Amino acid sequence: MFYLREGLPPAGELTSPNQARYGEAHLRRLHLIRALTDIGGLPLASVGKVVEAVEDHERPVHKLLGAAARAVDVAVPDPVDSDSAVRTRARAMAGELITRRGWQVGPEHPAVEALTAAMGSVLSVGHEDYLDHLDEFAAAAELVASADLAFVARRQRPEELVERVVVGTVLGDAMLVAMRRLAQVDASARRYPPQAPESSSGSSSG
């Protein structure tokens, strides 16, 4: 199997020089790897870093979870405008948001750069008023993060904690995108109710 050749699942129990037995733990790991690649869209290099984190039992839990989260971070997108003034303004706005919310995140975190790039693009395309809702988005993100950590905290073994961080981040992101789309459809229907079709059975005057 391809994943086995890449060394992603743990080694099986050798039953002969060229055969190995794979149990429930291997099957579970394969399911995790397939979910990360097929649903989460992660490249195998990132999946390999996740596997390394799962198997590293020596790091403190906070650093272990941080390593897992960084392994699944998406690449920072390029802003649509390379104007330095726009980037500087977007970076300042991102920093102000982090300070205002009291988030314990360093300025070098990849997510800060990703947020800066996205906000810079919003400014460049002329829809600055979208950023008026930053604190509403941040409050929603805090609720999601709280739920994520509650999910993670249900397990104590380091490898299970790491798996849960990965599942909550990658597959959770996929779920959140889908639910956001569904909520947008619902909000649109409530704010702009579709017109009822005109009846075709009405009589016409002659």
Short mmCIF file of C-alpha atoms in Angstrom, two decimals:
data_model
loop_
_atom_site.label_atom_id
_atom_site.label_comp_id
_atom_site.label_asym_id
_atom_site.label_seq_id
_atom_site.Cartn_x
_atom_site.Cartn_y
_atom_site.Cartn_z
CA MET A 1 0.00 0.00 0.00
CA PHE A 2 1.22 3.49 -0.88
CA TYR A 3 0.97 4.89 2.67
CA LEU A 4 2.95 1.95 4.00
CA ARG A 5 5.70 2.56 1.45
CA GLU A 6 5.82 6.18 2.61
CA GLY A 7 6.31 4.97 6.19
CA LEU A 8 3.27 6.85 7.53
CA PRO A 9 1.55 4.09 9.58
CA PRO A 10 3.58 2.45 12.40
CA ALA A 11 5.45 -0.72 11.52
CA GLY A 12 3.44 -3.92 11.70
CA GLU A 13 4.28 -7.08 13.63
CA LEU A 14 6.53 -9.24 11.47
CA THR A 15 5.12 -12.72 10.90
CA SER A 16 7.72 -13.69 8.29
CA PRO A 17 10.63 -11.98 6.51
CA ASN A 18 8.28 -10.37 3.98
CA GLN A 19 4.94 -10.27 5.80
CA ALA A 20 3.57 -8.28 8.72
CA ARG A 21 0.37 -8.26 10.74
CA TYR A 22 -1.53 -4.99 11.10
CA GLY A 23 -4.04 -4.56 13.89
CA GLU A 24 -6.70 -2.08 14.96
CA ALA A 25 -4.18 0.68 15.71
CA HIS A 26 -2.81 0.50 12.17
CA LEU A 27 -6.29 0.58 10.67
CA ARG A 28 -7.15 3.63 12.75
CA ARG A 29 -3.95 5.39 11.68
CA LEU A 30 -4.69 4.63 8.02
CA HIS A 31 -8.18 6.08 8.42
CA LEU A 32 -6.66 9.23 9.95
CA ILE A 33 -4.14 9.56 7.11
CA ARG A 34 -6.82 9.11 4.44
CA ALA A 35 -9.07 11.66 6.13
CA LEU A 36 -6.25 14.20 6.27
CA THR A 37 -5.37 13.72 2.61
CA ASP A 38 -8.79 13.11 1.05
CA ILE A 39 -11.01 15.40 3.16
CA GLY A 40 -8.49 17.84 4.59
CA GLY A 41 -6.41 18.12 1.41
CA LEU A 42 -3.10 17.90 3.28
CA PRO A 43 0.03 16.97 1.31
CA LEU A 44 1.85 13.83 2.42
CA ALA A 45 4.73 15.93 3.77
CA SER A 46 2.37 17.57 6.27
CA VAL A 47 0.80 14.22 7.14
CA GLY A 48 4.29 12.91 7.85
CA LYS A 49 4.84 15.75 10.35
CA VAL A 50 1.55 14.87 12.02
CA VAL A 51 2.66 11.25 12.35
CA GLU A 52 5.97 12.40 13.85
CA ALA A 53 4.11 14.48 16.41
CA VAL A 54 1.78 11.60 17.27
CA GLU A 55 4.78 9.36 17.94
CA ASP A 56 6.78 11.94 19.93
CA HIS A 57 6.01 11.25 23.60
CA GLU A 58 8.85 13.32 25.07
CA ARG A 59 7.66 16.89 24.40
CA PRO A 60 5.52 18.81 26.92
CA VAL A 61 1.84 18.65 25.98
CA HIS A 62 1.57 22.34 25.01
CA LYS A 63 4.56 22.07 22.65
CA LEU A 64 3.28 18.75 21.32
CA LEU A 65 -0.10 20.25 20.49
CA GLY A 66 1.61 23.28 18.96
CA ALA A 67 3.72 21.04 16.73
CA ALA A 68 0.61 19.19 15.59
CA ALA A 69 -1.24 22.43 14.85
CA ARG A 70 1.68 23.85 12.89
CA ALA A 71 1.95 20.63 10.87
CA VAL A 72 -1.56 21.17 9.52
CA ASP A 73 -1.40 24.96 9.06
CA VAL A 74 -2.35 26.00 5.56
CA ALA A 75 0.14 27.93 3.44
CA VAL A 76 0.00 31.69 3.80
CA PRO A 77 -1.77 33.08 0.72
CA ASP A 78 -0.28 35.89 -1.30
CA PRO A 79 -2.30 39.11 -1.00
CA VAL A 80 -3.85 40.37 -4.23
CA ASP A 81 -1.95 43.65 -3.86
CA SER A 82 1.76 43.89 -3.06
CA ASP A 83 1.48 47.52 -1.95
CA SER A 84 3.59 47.86 1.19
CA ALA A 85 1.29 50.48 2.72
CA VAL A 86 -1.67 48.09 2.43
CA ARG A 87 0.32 45.24 3.99
CA THR A 88 1.49 47.49 6.81
CA ARG A 89 -2.05 48.62 7.54
CA ALA A 90 -3.40 45.06 7.44
CA ARG A 91 -0.64 43.86 9.77
CA ALA A 92 -1.42 46.66 12.20
CA MET A 93 -5.12 45.82 12.14
CA ALA A 94 -4.35 42.15 12.78
CA GLY A 95 -2.10 43.08 15.70
CA GLU A 96 -4.75 45.38 17.15
CA LEU A 97 -7.34 42.62 16.91
CA ILE A 98 -5.07 40.14 18.71
CA THR A 99 -4.34 42.68 21.44
CA ARG A 100 -7.98 43.67 21.77
CA ARG A 101 -9.08 40.06 22.13
CA GLY A 102 -6.26 39.26 24.57
CA TRP A 103 -5.07 36.34 22.45
CA GLN A 104 -1.78 34.79 23.61
CA VAL A 105 -0.26 34.47 20.15
CA GLY A 106 3.16 35.63 19.02
CA PRO A 107 3.44 37.91 15.95
CA GLU A 108 5.52 35.27 14.15
CA HIS A 109 2.74 32.65 14.15
CA PRO A 110 1.83 31.57 10.59
CA ALA A 111 -1.85 32.29 11.25
CA VAL A 112 -1.01 35.95 11.89
CA GLU A 113 0.57 36.18 8.45
CA ALA A 114 -2.39 34.35 6.90
CA LEU A 115 -4.81 36.79 8.55
CA THR A 116 -2.69 39.75 7.45
CA ALA A 117 -2.64 38.53 3.84
CA ALA A 118 -6.40 37.98 3.79
CA MET A 119 -7.15 41.37 5.35
CA GLY A 120 -4.74 43.08 2.96
CA SER A 121 -6.60 41.53 0.05
CA VAL A 122 -9.94 42.75 1.44
CA LEU A 123 -8.53 46.27 1.64
CA SER A 124 -7.13 46.03 -1.89
CA VAL A 125 -10.40 44.98 -3.51
CA GLY A 126 -12.20 47.95 -2.00
CA HIS A 127 -14.44 46.30 0.61
CA GLU A 128 -12.88 47.68 3.76
CA ASP A 129 -16.24 47.74 5.55
CA TYR A 130 -16.12 43.93 5.66
CA LEU A 131 -13.46 44.38 8.31
CA ASP A 132 -15.94 46.28 10.48
CA HIS A 133 -17.11 42.83 11.57
CA LEU A 134 -13.70 41.56 12.71
CA ASP A 135 -14.68 41.30 16.36
CA GLU A 136 -17.83 39.37 15.49
CA PHE A 137 -15.74 36.90 13.49
CA ALA A 138 -13.21 36.73 16.33
CA ALA A 139 -15.91 36.02 18.90
CA ALA A 140 -17.22 33.17 16.75
CA ALA A 141 -13.66 31.85 16.37
CA GLU A 142 -13.23 31.90 20.16
CA LEU A 143 -16.36 29.78 20.58
CA VAL A 144 -15.09 27.29 18.03
CA ALA A 145 -11.63 27.18 19.66
CA SER A 146 -13.22 26.57 23.06
CA ALA A 147 -15.20 23.65 21.63
CA ASP A 148 -12.05 22.33 19.93
CA LEU A 149 -10.09 22.30 23.20
CA ALA A 150 -12.99 20.71 25.07
CA PHE A 151 -12.89 17.92 22.48
CA VAL A 152 -9.10 17.55 22.84
CA ALA A 153 -9.23 17.51 26.65
CA ARG A 154 -11.39 14.38 26.72
CA ARG A 155 -8.23 12.32 26.20
CA GLN A 156 -5.01 12.34 28.22
CA ARG A 157 -2.57 10.14 26.28
CA PRO A 158 -0.26 12.40 24.19
CA GLU A 159 -0.87 10.53 20.93
CA GLU A 160 -4.63 10.81 21.38
CA LEU A 161 -4.33 14.52 22.19
CA VAL A 162 -2.35 15.08 18.99
CA GLU A 163 -4.82 13.10 16.89
CA ARG A 164 -7.67 15.16 18.30
CA VAL A 165 -5.90 18.45 17.54
CA VAL A 166 -5.40 17.30 13.96
CA VAL A 167 -8.96 16.04 13.55
CA GLY A 168 -10.43 19.19 15.08
CA THR A 169 -8.26 21.46 12.94
CA VAL A 170 -8.33 19.79 9.52
CA LEU A 171 -11.68 18.00 9.49
CA GLY A 172 -13.19 20.65 11.75
CA ASP A 173 -12.23 23.32 9.21
CA ALA A 174 -13.96 21.33 6.47
CA MET A 175 -17.10 21.06 8.62
CA LEU A 176 -17.03 24.76 9.50
CA VAL A 177 -16.75 25.82 5.86
CA ALA A 178 -19.75 23.65 4.98
CA MET A 179 -21.80 24.90 7.93
CA ARG A 180 -20.92 28.50 7.13
CA ARG A 181 -22.24 28.02 3.60
CA LEU A 182 -25.44 26.48 4.96
CA ALA A 183 -25.87 29.32 7.46
CA GLN A 184 -25.31 31.89 4.68
CA VAL A 185 -28.06 30.28 2.60
CA ASP A 186 -30.40 30.39 5.59
CA ALA A 187 -29.49 33.99 6.50
CA SER A 188 -30.02 35.09 2.90
CA ALA A 189 -33.42 33.41 2.74
CA ARG A 190 -34.46 35.12 5.98
CA ARG A 191 -33.21 38.57 5.00
CA TYR A 192 -34.28 38.40 1.36
CA PRO A 193 -37.29 36.05 1.30
CA PRO A 194 -37.75 34.53 -2.14
CA GLN A 195 -40.82 35.76 -3.96
CA ALA A 196 -43.65 33.29 -4.00
CA PRO A 197 -44.35 32.15 -7.56
CA GLU A 198 -47.40 33.77 -9.09
CA SER A 199 -50.38 31.48 -9.41
CA SER A 200 -51.03 30.32 -12.94
CA SER A 201 -54.66 29.44 -12.19
CA GLY A 202 -56.00 33.00 -12.01
CA SER A 203 -58.75 34.00 -14.45
CA SER A 204 -58.02 36.48 -17.21
CA SER A 205 -60.36 39.26 -18.21
CA GLY A 206 -61.60 39.29 -21.77
#
